[in-house]
PDB file of C-alpha atoms in Angstrom:
ATOM      1  CA  MET A  26       0.000   0.000   0.000  1.00 85.00           C
ATOM      2  CA  TYR A  27       2.822   2.394   0.804  1.00 95.00           C
ATOM      3  CA  ILE A  28       4.273   2.111  -2.706  1.00 96.00           C
ATOM      4  CA  SER A  29       1.035   1.814  -4.688  1.00 95.00           C
ATOM      5  CA  GLN A  30      -0.564   4.901  -3.126  1.00 92.00           C
ATOM      6  CA  ALA A  31       1.802   7.114  -5.158  1.00 94.00           C
ATOM      7  CA  TYR A  32       0.115   5.935  -8.349  1.00 93.00           C
ATOM      8  CA  ASN A  33      -2.380   8.195 -10.112  1.00 86.00           C
ATOM      9  CA  LYS A  34      -3.674   8.805 -13.635  1.00 81.00           C
ATOM     10  CA  ARG A  35      -0.817  11.208 -14.360  1.00 85.00           C
ATOM     11  CA  PHE A  36       1.904   8.738 -13.330  1.00 92.00           C
ATOM     12  CA  ASN A  37       4.918   9.141 -15.606  1.00 94.00           C
ATOM     13  CA  PHE A  38       8.159   7.507 -14.548  1.00 95.00           C
ATOM     14  CA  LEU A  39      10.202   9.952 -16.641  1.00 96.00           C
ATOM     15  CA  LEU A  40       9.199  12.676 -14.175  1.00 96.00           C
ATOM     16  CA  TYR A  41      10.945  10.676 -11.445  1.00 97.00           C
ATOM     17  CA  LEU A  42      14.317  10.918 -13.161  1.00 97.00           C
ATOM     18  CA  PRO A  43      15.515  14.576 -13.086  1.00 97.00           C
ATOM     19  CA  ILE A  44      16.291  14.980  -9.374  1.00 97.00           C
ATOM     20  CA  PRO A  45      17.864  11.513  -8.813  1.00 96.00           C
ATOM     21  CA  VAL A  46      19.887  11.788 -12.033  1.00 96.00           C
ATOM     22  CA  VAL A  47      21.226  15.262 -11.185  1.00 96.00           C
ATOM     23  CA  PHE A  48      22.035  14.201  -7.631  1.00 95.00           C
ATOM     24  CA  LEU A  49      23.757  10.975  -8.693  1.00 92.00           C
ATOM     25  CA  LEU A  50      25.758  12.830 -11.366  1.00 94.00           C
ATOM     26  CA  ILE A  51      27.055  15.148  -8.653  1.00 92.00           C
ATOM     27  CA  ILE A  52      27.984  12.090  -6.588  1.00 91.00           C
ATOM     28  CA  LEU A  53      29.755  10.510  -9.587  1.00 90.00           C
ATOM     29  CA  LEU A  54      31.661  13.728 -10.255  1.00 90.00           C
ATOM     30  CA  ASN A  55      32.710  13.883  -6.621  1.00 84.00           C
ATOM     31  CA  PHE A  56      33.795  10.242  -6.776  1.00 83.00           C
ATOM     32  CA  ALA A  57      35.782  10.845  -9.984  1.00 84.00           C
ATOM     33  CA  VAL A  58      37.606  13.769  -8.400  1.00 79.00           C
ATOM     34  CA  THR A  59      38.349  11.648  -5.334  1.00 74.00           C
ATOM     35  CA  MET A  60      39.748   8.836  -7.491  1.00 75.00           C
ATOM     36  CA  VAL A  61      41.939  11.218  -9.499  1.00 76.00           C
ATOM     37  CA  MET A  62      43.249  12.928  -6.371  1.00 70.00           C
ATOM     38  CA  GLY A  63      43.853   9.658  -4.521  1.00 62.00           C
ATOM     39  CA  ASP A  64      45.508  10.172  -1.131  1.00 59.00           C
ATOM     40  CA  LYS A  65      45.767  13.894  -1.829  1.00 61.00           C
ATOM     41  CA  SER A  66      42.003  14.298  -1.346  1.00 60.00           C
ATOM     42  CA  THR A  67      42.325  13.592   2.383  1.00 63.00           C
ATOM     43  CA  ASP A  68      45.158  16.094   2.626  1.00 66.00           C
ATOM     44  CA  LEU A  69      43.036  18.696   0.835  1.00 67.00           C
ATOM     45  CA  ILE A  70      40.188  18.150   3.290  1.00 69.00           C
ATOM     46  CA  LYS A  71      42.550  18.575   6.222  1.00 69.00           C
ATOM     47  CA  ALA A  72      43.994  21.734   4.653  1.00 74.00           C
ATOM     48  CA  ALA A  73      40.506  23.156   4.070  1.00 73.00           C
ATOM     49  CA  ILE A  74      39.509  22.431   7.673  1.00 74.00           C
ATOM     50  CA  LYS A  75      42.693  24.078   8.927  1.00 75.00           C
ATOM     51  CA  GLU A  76      42.059  27.172   6.802  1.00 80.00           C
ATOM     52  CA  GLN A  77      38.265  27.523   7.151  1.00 81.00           C
ATOM     53  CA  GLY A  78      37.514  25.600  10.347  1.00 77.00           C
ATOM     54  CA  GLU A  79      35.517  22.436  10.968  1.00 80.00           C
ATOM     55  CA  MET A  80      32.195  24.245  11.236  1.00 86.00           C
ATOM     56  CA  SER A  81      32.534  25.936   7.860  1.00 87.00           C
ATOM     57  CA  ILE A  82      33.372  22.670   6.083  1.00 86.00           C
ATOM     58  CA  LEU A  83      30.586  20.856   7.930  1.00 89.00           C
ATOM     59  CA  ILE A  84      28.015  23.438   6.831  1.00 92.00           C
ATOM     60  CA  GLN A  85      29.298  23.276   3.249  1.00 91.00           C
ATOM     61  CA  SER A  86      28.804  19.499   3.346  1.00 90.00           C
ATOM     62  CA  LEU A  87      25.284  19.573   4.795  1.00 94.00           C
ATOM     63  CA  ALA A  88      23.701  22.663   3.222  1.00 95.00           C
ATOM     64  CA  PRO A  89      23.448  21.300  -0.368  1.00 95.00           C
ATOM     65  CA  LEU A  90      21.534  18.251   0.852  1.00 96.00           C
ATOM     66  CA  ALA A  91      19.202  20.473   2.872  1.00 97.00           C
ATOM     67  CA  PHE A  92      18.552  22.396  -0.368  1.00 96.00           C
ATOM     68  CA  PHE A  93      17.901  19.139  -2.259  1.00 97.00           C
ATOM     69  CA  LEU A  94      15.356  18.144   0.401  1.00 98.00           C
ATOM     70  CA  VAL A  95      13.352  21.319  -0.178  1.00 98.00           C
ATOM     71  CA  LEU A  96      13.670  20.890  -3.958  1.00 98.00           C
ATOM     72  CA  LEU A  97      12.483  17.278  -3.813  1.00 98.00           C
ATOM     73  CA  LEU A  98       9.458  18.050  -1.634  1.00 98.00           C
ATOM     74  CA  VAL A  99       8.452  20.967  -3.883  1.00 98.00           C
ATOM     75  CA  TRP A 100       8.885  18.750  -6.975  1.00 98.00           C
ATOM     76  CA  VAL A 101       6.697  16.024  -5.469  1.00 97.00           C
ATOM     77  CA  LYS A 102       3.971  18.461  -4.489  1.00 96.00           C
ATOM     78  CA  PHE A 103       3.755  20.511  -7.681  1.00 96.00           C
ATOM     79  CA  VAL A 104       4.998  18.185 -10.426  1.00 96.00           C
ATOM     80  CA  HIS A 105       3.653  14.845  -9.205  1.00 96.00           C
ATOM     81  CA  ARG A 106       0.711  16.450  -7.400  1.00 94.00           C
ATOM     82  CA  GLN A 107       1.381  14.133  -4.464  1.00 95.00           C
ATOM     83  CA  THR A 108       1.061  15.061  -0.808  1.00 96.00           C
ATOM     84  CA  ILE A 109       4.134  14.916   1.440  1.00 97.00           C
ATOM     85  CA  THR A 110       2.137  12.683   3.792  1.00 97.00           C
ATOM     86  CA  SER A 111       1.591  10.062   1.062  1.00 97.00           C
ATOM     87  CA  LEU A 112       5.282  10.242   0.177  1.00 98.00           C
ATOM     88  CA  THR A 113       6.084   9.575   3.828  1.00 98.00           C
ATOM     89  CA  THR A 114       3.546   6.999   4.971  1.00 98.00           C
ATOM     90  CA  ALA A 115       0.451   4.980   4.119  1.00 97.00           C
ATOM     91  CA  ARG A 116      -1.166   6.232   7.316  1.00 97.00           C
ATOM     92  CA  SER A 117      -3.605   9.135   7.231  1.00 96.00           C
ATOM     93  CA  ARG A 118      -1.021  11.291   8.999  1.00 97.00           C
ATOM     94  CA  ILE A 119       2.712  11.120   9.686  1.00 98.00           C
ATOM     95  CA  SER A 120       3.418   9.149  12.871  1.00 98.00           C
ATOM     96  CA  TRP A 121       5.758  11.380  14.855  1.00 98.00           C
ATOM     97  CA  SER A 122       5.742   8.861  17.691  1.00 98.00           C
ATOM     98  CA  ARG A 123       7.420   6.353  15.357  1.00 98.00           C
ATOM     99  CA  ILE A 124      10.034   8.919  14.323  1.00 98.00           C
ATOM    100  CA  PHE A 125      10.912   9.751  17.930  1.00 98.00           C
ATOM    101  CA  THR A 126      10.830   6.108  19.068  1.00 98.00           C
ATOM    102  CA  SER A 127      13.333   5.135  16.400  1.00 98.00           C
ATOM    103  CA  PHE A 128      15.417   8.269  16.986  1.00 98.00           C
ATOM    104  CA  PHE A 129      15.826   7.829  20.722  1.00 98.00           C
ATOM    105  CA  LEU A 130      16.220   4.053  20.527  1.00 98.00           C
ATOM    106  CA  TRP A 131      19.047   4.108  17.991  1.00 98.00           C
ATOM    107  CA  GLY A 132      20.520   7.299  19.428  1.00 98.00           C
ATOM    108  CA  GLY A 133      20.703   5.646  22.835  1.00 97.00           C
ATOM    109  CA  ILE A 134      22.270   2.469  21.429  1.00 97.00           C
ATOM    110  CA  SER A 135      24.827   4.442  19.413  1.00 96.00           C
ATOM    111  CA  ALA A 136      25.782   6.631  22.372  1.00 96.00           C
ATOM    112  CA  ALA A 137      26.020   3.620  24.695  1.00 96.00           C
ATOM    113  CA  THR A 138      28.251   1.606  22.336  1.00 94.00           C
ATOM    114  CA  THR A 139      30.495   4.638  21.770  1.00 93.00           C
ATOM    115  CA  LEU A 140      30.900   5.213  25.510  1.00 93.00           C
ATOM    116  CA  LEU A 141      31.565   1.492  25.993  1.00 94.00           C
ATOM    117  CA  ALA A 142      34.299   1.623  23.358  1.00 92.00           C
ATOM    118  CA  TYR A 143      35.783   4.659  25.126  1.00 94.00           C
ATOM    119  CA  TYR A 144      35.690   2.862  28.483  1.00 94.00           C
ATOM    120  CA  MET A 145      37.296  -0.301  27.096  1.00 93.00           C
ATOM    121  CA  SER A 146      39.958   1.415  24.969  1.00 92.00           C
ATOM    122  CA  PRO A 147      40.494   4.993  26.206  1.00 94.00           C
ATOM    123  CA  GLU A 148      43.826   5.125  24.377  1.00 94.00           C
ATOM    124  CA  ASP A 149      41.896   5.129  21.076  1.00 92.00           C
ATOM    125  CA  PHE A 150      40.235   8.463  21.873  1.00 94.00           C
ATOM    126  CA  VAL A 151      41.105  11.992  22.873  1.00 94.00           C
ATOM    127  CA  LEU A 152      38.781  14.383  24.660  1.00 93.00           C
ATOM    128  CA  ASN A 153      37.952  17.019  22.067  1.00 91.00           C
ATOM    129  CA  PHE A 154      35.218  18.976  23.876  1.00 92.00           C
ATOM    130  CA  LYS A 155      35.330  22.770  23.786  1.00 92.00           C
ATOM    131  CA  ALA A 156      32.116  24.408  24.949  1.00 94.00           C
ATOM    132  CA  GLU A 157      31.874  27.366  22.539  1.00 92.00           C
ATOM    133  CA  PRO A 158      32.439  25.558  19.211  1.00 91.00           C
ATOM    134  CA  PHE A 159      30.437  22.539  20.385  1.00 94.00           C
ATOM    135  CA  PHE A 160      27.288  24.488  21.252  1.00 95.00           C
ATOM    136  CA  LYS A 161      27.580  26.598  18.103  1.00 93.00           C
ATOM    137  CA  MET A 162      27.744  23.368  16.136  1.00 93.00           C
ATOM    138  CA  LEU A 163      24.804  21.920  18.069  1.00 95.00           C
ATOM    139  CA  ALA A 164      22.588  24.877  17.151  1.00 94.00           C
ATOM    140  CA  ILE A 165      23.352  24.337  13.464  1.00 94.00           C
ATOM    141  CA  VAL A 166      23.474  20.558  13.056  1.00 95.00           C
ATOM    142  CA  ILE A 167      20.278  19.951  15.013  1.00 96.00           C
ATOM    143  CA  ILE A 168      18.583  21.521  11.968  1.00 96.00           C
ATOM    144  CA  LEU A 169      20.883  20.652   9.063  1.00 97.00           C
ATOM    145  CA  ILE A 170      21.583  16.993   9.860  1.00 97.00           C
ATOM    146  CA  PRO A 171      17.894  15.965  10.059  1.00 98.00           C
ATOM    147  CA  MET A 172      17.409  17.783   6.746  1.00 98.00           C
ATOM    148  CA  GLN A 173      20.407  15.959   5.231  1.00 97.00           C
ATOM    149  CA  THR A 174      19.272  12.537   6.438  1.00 98.00           C
ATOM    150  CA  SER A 175      15.637  13.246   5.541  1.00 98.00           C
ATOM    151  CA  PHE A 176      16.656  14.066   1.977  1.00 98.00           C
ATOM    152  CA  GLU A 177      18.421  10.713   1.642  1.00 98.00           C
ATOM    153  CA  GLU A 178      15.432   8.900   3.124  1.00 98.00           C
ATOM    154  CA  TYR A 179      12.857  10.735   1.031  1.00 98.00           C
ATOM    155  CA  LEU A 180      14.941  10.168  -2.108  1.00 98.00           C
ATOM    156  CA  PHE A 181      15.676   6.450  -1.635  1.00 98.00           C
ATOM    157  CA  ARG A 182      13.055   4.985   0.730  1.00 98.00           C
ATOM    158  CA  GLY A 183      10.315   7.337  -0.476  1.00 97.00           C
ATOM    159  CA  TYR A 184      10.561   8.810  -3.946  1.00 98.00           C
ATOM    160  CA  LEU A 185      12.575   6.123  -5.746  1.00 98.00           C
ATOM    161  CA  MET A 186      11.021   3.247  -3.795  1.00 98.00           C
ATOM    162  CA  GLN A 187       7.557   4.352  -4.859  1.00 98.00           C
ATOM    163  CA  GLY A 188       8.478   5.313  -8.420  1.00 97.00           C
ATOM    164  CA  LEU A 189      10.461   2.159  -9.179  1.00 97.00           C
ATOM    165  CA  GLY A 190       7.934  -0.034  -7.407  1.00 97.00           C
ATOM    166  CA  ILE A 191       5.074   1.295  -9.524  1.00 97.00           C
ATOM    167  CA  ALA A 192       7.113   1.193 -12.758  1.00 96.00           C
ATOM    168  CA  THR A 193       8.264  -2.417 -12.260  1.00 96.00           C
ATOM    169  CA  ARG A 194       5.352  -3.685 -10.091  1.00 96.00           C
ATOM    170  CA  SER A 195       8.073  -5.372  -8.013  1.00 97.00           C
ATOM    171  CA  THR A 196       8.602  -4.609  -4.335  1.00 97.00           C
ATOM    172  CA  LEU A 197      11.791  -6.680  -4.257  1.00 98.00           C
ATOM    173  CA  PHE A 198      13.351  -4.798  -7.179  1.00 98.00           C
ATOM    174  CA  ALA A 199      12.527  -1.439  -5.582  1.00 98.00           C
ATOM    175  CA  LEU A 200      14.001  -2.603  -2.259  1.00 98.00           C
ATOM    176  CA  LEU A 201      17.236  -4.009  -3.706  1.00 98.00           C
ATOM    177  CA  PHE A 202      17.842  -1.215  -6.222  1.00 98.00           C
ATOM    178  CA  THR A 203      17.390   1.589  -3.702  1.00 98.00           C
ATOM    179  CA  SER A 204      19.476  -0.220  -1.064  1.00 98.00           C
ATOM    180  CA  ILE A 205      22.394  -0.874  -3.415  1.00 97.00           C
ATOM    181  CA  THR A 206      22.240   2.620  -4.919  1.00 96.00           C
ATOM    182  CA  PHE A 207      22.138   4.120  -1.430  1.00 96.00           C
ATOM    183  CA  GLY A 208      25.298   2.185  -0.566  1.00 95.00           C
ATOM    184  CA  LEU A 209      27.118   3.123  -3.753  1.00 92.00           C
ATOM    185  CA  MET A 210      26.202   6.782  -3.186  1.00 92.00           C
ATOM    186  CA  HIS A 211      28.778   6.764  -0.386  1.00 90.00           C
ATOM    187  CA  ALA A 212      31.618   5.679  -2.684  1.00 85.00           C
ATOM    188  CA  ALA A 213      33.325   9.078  -2.434  1.00 79.00           C
ATOM    189  CA  ASN A 214      33.252   9.067   1.380  1.00 82.00           C
ATOM    190  CA  PRO A 215      36.678   9.069   3.039  1.00 77.00           C
ATOM    191  CA  GLU A 216      35.683   5.901   4.930  1.00 79.00           C
ATOM    192  CA  VAL A 217      35.678   3.906   1.691  1.00 79.00           C
ATOM    193  CA  ALA A 218      39.120   5.160   0.705  1.00 75.00           C
ATOM    194  CA  THR A 219      40.443   4.409   4.192  1.00 78.00           C
ATOM    195  CA  ILE A 220      38.769   1.107   5.050  1.00 82.00           C
ATOM    196  CA  GLY A 221      38.309  -0.258   1.548  1.00 80.00           C
ATOM    197  CA  PRO A 222      35.399  -1.956  -0.251  1.00 84.00           C
ATOM    198  CA  LEU A 223      34.214  -3.658   2.963  1.00 86.00           C
ATOM    199  CA  ALA A 224      32.750  -0.287   3.928  1.00 88.00           C
ATOM    200  CA  PHE A 225      30.024  -1.022   1.362  1.00 92.00           C
ATOM    201  CA  VAL A 226      28.849  -3.925   3.541  1.00 93.00           C
ATOM    202  CA  TYR A 227      27.866  -1.294   6.103  1.00 93.00           C
ATOM    203  CA  TYR A 228      26.366   1.205   3.648  1.00 95.00           C
ATOM    204  CA  ILE A 229      24.376  -1.296   1.570  1.00 96.00           C
ATOM    205  CA  GLY A 230      23.416  -3.238   4.700  1.00 97.00           C
ATOM    206  CA  THR A 231      22.112  -0.027   6.259  1.00 97.00           C
ATOM    207  CA  GLY A 232      20.154   0.783   3.097  1.00 98.00           C
ATOM    208  CA  LEU A 233      18.624  -2.710   3.117  1.00 98.00           C
ATOM    209  CA  PHE A 234      17.686  -2.389   6.792  1.00 98.00           C
ATOM    210  CA  LEU A 235      16.039   1.006   6.231  1.00 98.00           C
ATOM    211  CA  GLY A 236      14.186  -0.320   3.190  1.00 98.00           C
ATOM    212  CA  ILE A 237      12.877  -3.353   5.082  1.00 98.00           C
ATOM    213  CA  ILE A 238      11.522  -1.349   8.015  1.00 98.00           C
ATOM    214  CA  THR A 239       9.926   1.126   5.580  1.00 98.00           C
ATOM    215  CA  LEU A 240       8.110  -1.591   3.636  1.00 98.00           C
ATOM    216  CA  MET A 241       7.109  -3.617   6.692  1.00 98.00           C
ATOM    217  CA  ASP A 242       5.834  -0.563   8.563  1.00 98.00           C
ATOM    218  CA  ASP A 243       4.075   0.963   5.524  1.00 97.00           C
ATOM    219  CA  GLY A 244       5.935   4.233   5.966  1.00 98.00           C
ATOM    220  CA  MET A 245       9.278   5.963   6.337  1.00 98.00           C
ATOM    221  CA  GLU A 246       8.923   7.225   9.882  1.00 98.00           C
ATOM    222  CA  LEU A 247      11.169   4.625  11.535  1.00 98.00           C
ATOM    223  CA  ALA A 248      13.830   5.147   8.855  1.00 98.00           C
ATOM    224  CA  LEU A 249      13.683   8.933   9.266  1.00 98.00           C
ATOM    225  CA  GLY A 250      14.220   8.723  13.018  1.00 98.00           C
ATOM    226  CA  PHE A 251      16.985   6.128  12.787  1.00 98.00           C
ATOM    227  CA  HIS A 252      19.008   7.980  10.146  1.00 98.00           C
ATOM    228  CA  ALA A 253      18.803  11.330  11.941  1.00 98.00           C
ATOM    229  CA  ALA A 254      19.939   9.746  15.217  1.00 98.00           C
ATOM    230  CA  ASN A 255      22.782   7.881  13.534  1.00 96.00           C
ATOM    231  CA  ASN A 256      24.314  10.987  11.974  1.00 96.00           C
ATOM    232  CA  LEU A 257      23.649  13.311  14.904  1.00 96.00           C
ATOM    233  CA  VAL A 258      25.392  10.991  17.370  1.00 94.00           C
ATOM    234  CA  ALA A 259      28.306  10.563  14.973  1.00 91.00           C
ATOM    235  CA  CYS A 260      28.626  14.331  14.604  1.00 93.00           C
ATOM    236  CA  LEU A 261      28.177  15.296  18.247  1.00 95.00           C
ATOM    237  CA  LEU A 262      29.776  12.446  20.144  1.00 95.00           C
ATOM    238  CA  VAL A 263      32.736  11.116  18.181  1.00 92.00           C
ATOM    239  CA  THR A 264      34.411  11.865  14.849  1.00 88.00           C
ATOM    240  CA  SER A 265      37.799  11.144  13.347  1.00 85.00           C
ATOM    241  CA  ASP A 266      40.110  12.545  10.698  1.00 78.00           C
ATOM    242  CA  TRP A 267      39.035   9.927   8.130  1.00 76.00           C
ATOM    243  CA  THR A 268      35.230  10.173   8.267  1.00 78.00           C
ATOM    244  CA  ALA A 269      32.844  12.178   6.100  1.00 73.00           C
ATOM    245  CA  LEU A 270      31.431  14.140   9.055  1.00 77.00           C
ATOM    246  CA  GLN A 271      34.200  16.010  10.844  1.00 80.00           C
ATOM    247  CA  SER A 272      33.130  18.298  13.645  1.00 88.00           C
ATOM    248  CA  PRO A 273      34.144  19.747  17.038  1.00 90.00           C
ATOM    249  CA  SER A 274      32.674  16.658  18.704  1.00 93.00           C
ATOM    250  CA  ILE A 275      33.072  15.589  22.321  1.00 95.00           C
ATOM    251  CA  LEU A 276      35.511  12.785  21.442  1.00 94.00           C
ATOM    252  CA  LYS A 277      37.882  12.194  18.561  1.00 92.00           C
ATOM    253  CA  ASP A 278      38.770   8.672  17.501  1.00 91.00           C
ATOM    254  CA  ILE A 279      42.536   8.402  16.895  1.00 89.00           C
ATOM    255  CA  SER A 280      42.680   4.604  16.505  1.00 85.00           C
ATOM    256  CA  GLU A 281      43.989   2.957  13.366  1.00 79.00           C
ATOM    257  CA  PRO A 282      41.028   2.679  10.956  1.00 75.00           C
ATOM    258  CA  ALA A 283      39.960  -0.886  10.179  1.00 71.00           C
ATOM    259  CA  ALA A 284      36.907  -2.739   8.872  1.00 67.00           C
ATOM    260  CA  GLY A 285      35.914  -4.658  11.977  1.00 73.00           C
ATOM    261  CA  ILE A 286      33.312  -4.601  14.693  1.00 81.00           C
ATOM    262  CA  ASP A 287      32.035  -1.169  13.595  1.00 81.00           C
ATOM    263  CA  ILE A 288      30.743  -2.815  10.396  1.00 83.00           C
ATOM    264  CA  ILE A 289      29.842  -6.269  11.684  1.00 87.00           C
ATOM    265  CA  ALA A 290      27.902  -5.233  14.801  1.00 91.00           C
ATOM    266  CA  PRO A 291      25.348  -2.900  13.170  1.00 94.00           C
ATOM    267  CA  VAL A 292      24.661  -4.947  10.031  1.00 94.00           C
ATOM    268  CA  PHE A 293      24.660  -8.453  11.497  1.00 95.00           C
ATOM    269  CA  ILE A 294      23.626  -7.872  15.116  1.00 95.00           C
ATOM    270  CA  PHE A 295      21.878  -4.573  15.814  1.00 97.00           C
ATOM    271  CA  TYR A 296      19.838  -4.267  12.602  1.00 98.00           C
ATOM    272  CA  PRO A 297      18.286  -7.769  12.840  1.00 98.00           C
ATOM    273  CA  LEU A 298      17.508  -7.175  16.518  1.00 98.00           C
ATOM    274  CA  LEU A 299      15.889  -3.818  15.711  1.00 98.00           C
ATOM    275  CA  ILE A 300      13.793  -5.408  12.959  1.00 98.00           C
ATOM    276  CA  LEU A 301      12.649  -8.061  15.440  1.00 98.00           C
ATOM    277  CA  LEU A 302      11.886  -5.414  18.090  1.00 98.00           C
ATOM    278  CA  PHE A 303       9.965  -3.163  15.688  1.00 98.00           C
ATOM    279  CA  SER A 304       8.033  -6.168  14.364  1.00 98.00           C
ATOM    280  CA  LYS A 305       6.862  -6.944  17.901  1.00 98.00           C
ATOM    281  CA  ILE A 306       6.006  -3.333  18.750  1.00 98.00           C
ATOM    282  CA  TYR A 307       4.116  -2.628  15.523  1.00 98.00           C
ATOM    283  CA  ARG A 308       2.813  -6.180  14.890  1.00 97.00           C
ATOM    284  CA  TRP A 309       4.188  -6.666  11.411  1.00 98.00           C
ATOM    285  CA  THR A 310       2.727  -9.504   9.359  1.00 96.00           C
ATOM    286  CA  ASP A 311       2.709 -10.763   5.747  1.00 95.00           C
ATOM    287  CA  TRP A 312       6.481 -10.460   5.365  1.00 97.00           C
ATOM    288  CA  LYS A 313       6.722 -12.214   1.994  1.00 96.00           C
ATOM    289  CA  GLN A 314       4.133 -10.037   0.280  1.00 95.00           C
ATOM    290  CA  ARG A 315       5.438  -6.791   1.755  1.00 97.00           C
ATOM    291  CA  LEU A 316       9.078  -7.451   0.849  1.00 97.00           C
ATOM    292  CA  SER A 317       8.838  -9.402  -2.408  1.00 96.00           C
ATOM    293  CA  GLY A 318       5.236  -9.411  -3.568  1.00 94.00           C
ATOM    294  CA  LYS A 319       3.835  -8.010  -6.792  1.00 96.00           C
ATOM    295  CA  ILE A 320       2.504  -4.487  -6.389  1.00 95.00           C
ATOM    296  CA  GLN A 321      -1.213  -4.118  -7.018  1.00 91.00           C
ATOM    297  CA  LEU A 322      -2.166  -0.705  -8.373  1.00 88.00           C
ATOM    298  CA  PRO A 323      -5.479   1.002  -7.550  1.00 79.00           C
ATOM    299  CA  ASN A 324      -8.338   0.686 -10.017  1.00 70.00           C
ATOM    300  CA  ALA A 325      -8.697   3.669 -12.325  1.00 48.00           C
ATOM    301  CA  SER A 326     -12.182   4.375 -10.941  1.00 45.00           C
ATOM    302  CA  SER A 327     -10.783   4.796  -7.428  1.00 50.00           C
ATOM    303  CA  LEU A 328      -8.053   7.280  -8.335  1.00 53.00           C
ATOM    304  CA  THR A 329      -8.360  10.893  -7.275  1.00 48.00           C
ATOM    305  CA  HIS A 330      -7.378  13.813  -9.462  1.00 39.00           C
TER     306      HIS A 330
END
């Protein structure tokens, strides 16, 4: 129902292409520049941070995605003539309780595991907290990061999931395509250059997890809350010199980067447990149909103009 409700008499898949194509071309260009620069790209980032400051670079990274969020929502409303509510959920109204439940649950888990890592290996971290830059950052990222993560969710778990699902009539294709594309979108991130291709296990695994909870819950609310919490905790609590989000966080990770527990634990432990927990809370059923069934479109007589 979540996917099929985006269908109407004016449905034209070509109208779904401009924003994703432009965005992905920007990502490809960024990736090409990163590949050409090689190790120098990290040095350039460090030089830019030294010259302009972490906050300036952070804002430059987040602001374009905040702009794309506004552009996408305007495009959906005036080009597709679709409500933002129907892009977000199959419910009659957006469930803010789901957003906040997911946000605080994953935010709490992320903060707890970070503090546990600090307790177990304090030599891997340095205390980076400075009150003035931290609270200035907080005032900015508490707005920009939810906009950044919401754009990615609305683009992949909302807009493309619905458009591809209707065009192909296949829930499974929409789920796999958006999850893989979401993972590959991060190819230019410094984490990939540092850790290697195994970083894609985390990115694609996260995309698959977010797609599953969106389809099973008939809406994006859980994915919106999770993604915002994930990036906010990363930005506020702990960053490192080799991650995409660099900020005046409380802690800085100075350990040798490696593809280990940070990838395995979320994808193979926490995500399955969260799916199980959400399924119990929200009483999910009909897993096969929701994740791999053929999409049934509304009858023409029932469509609204």
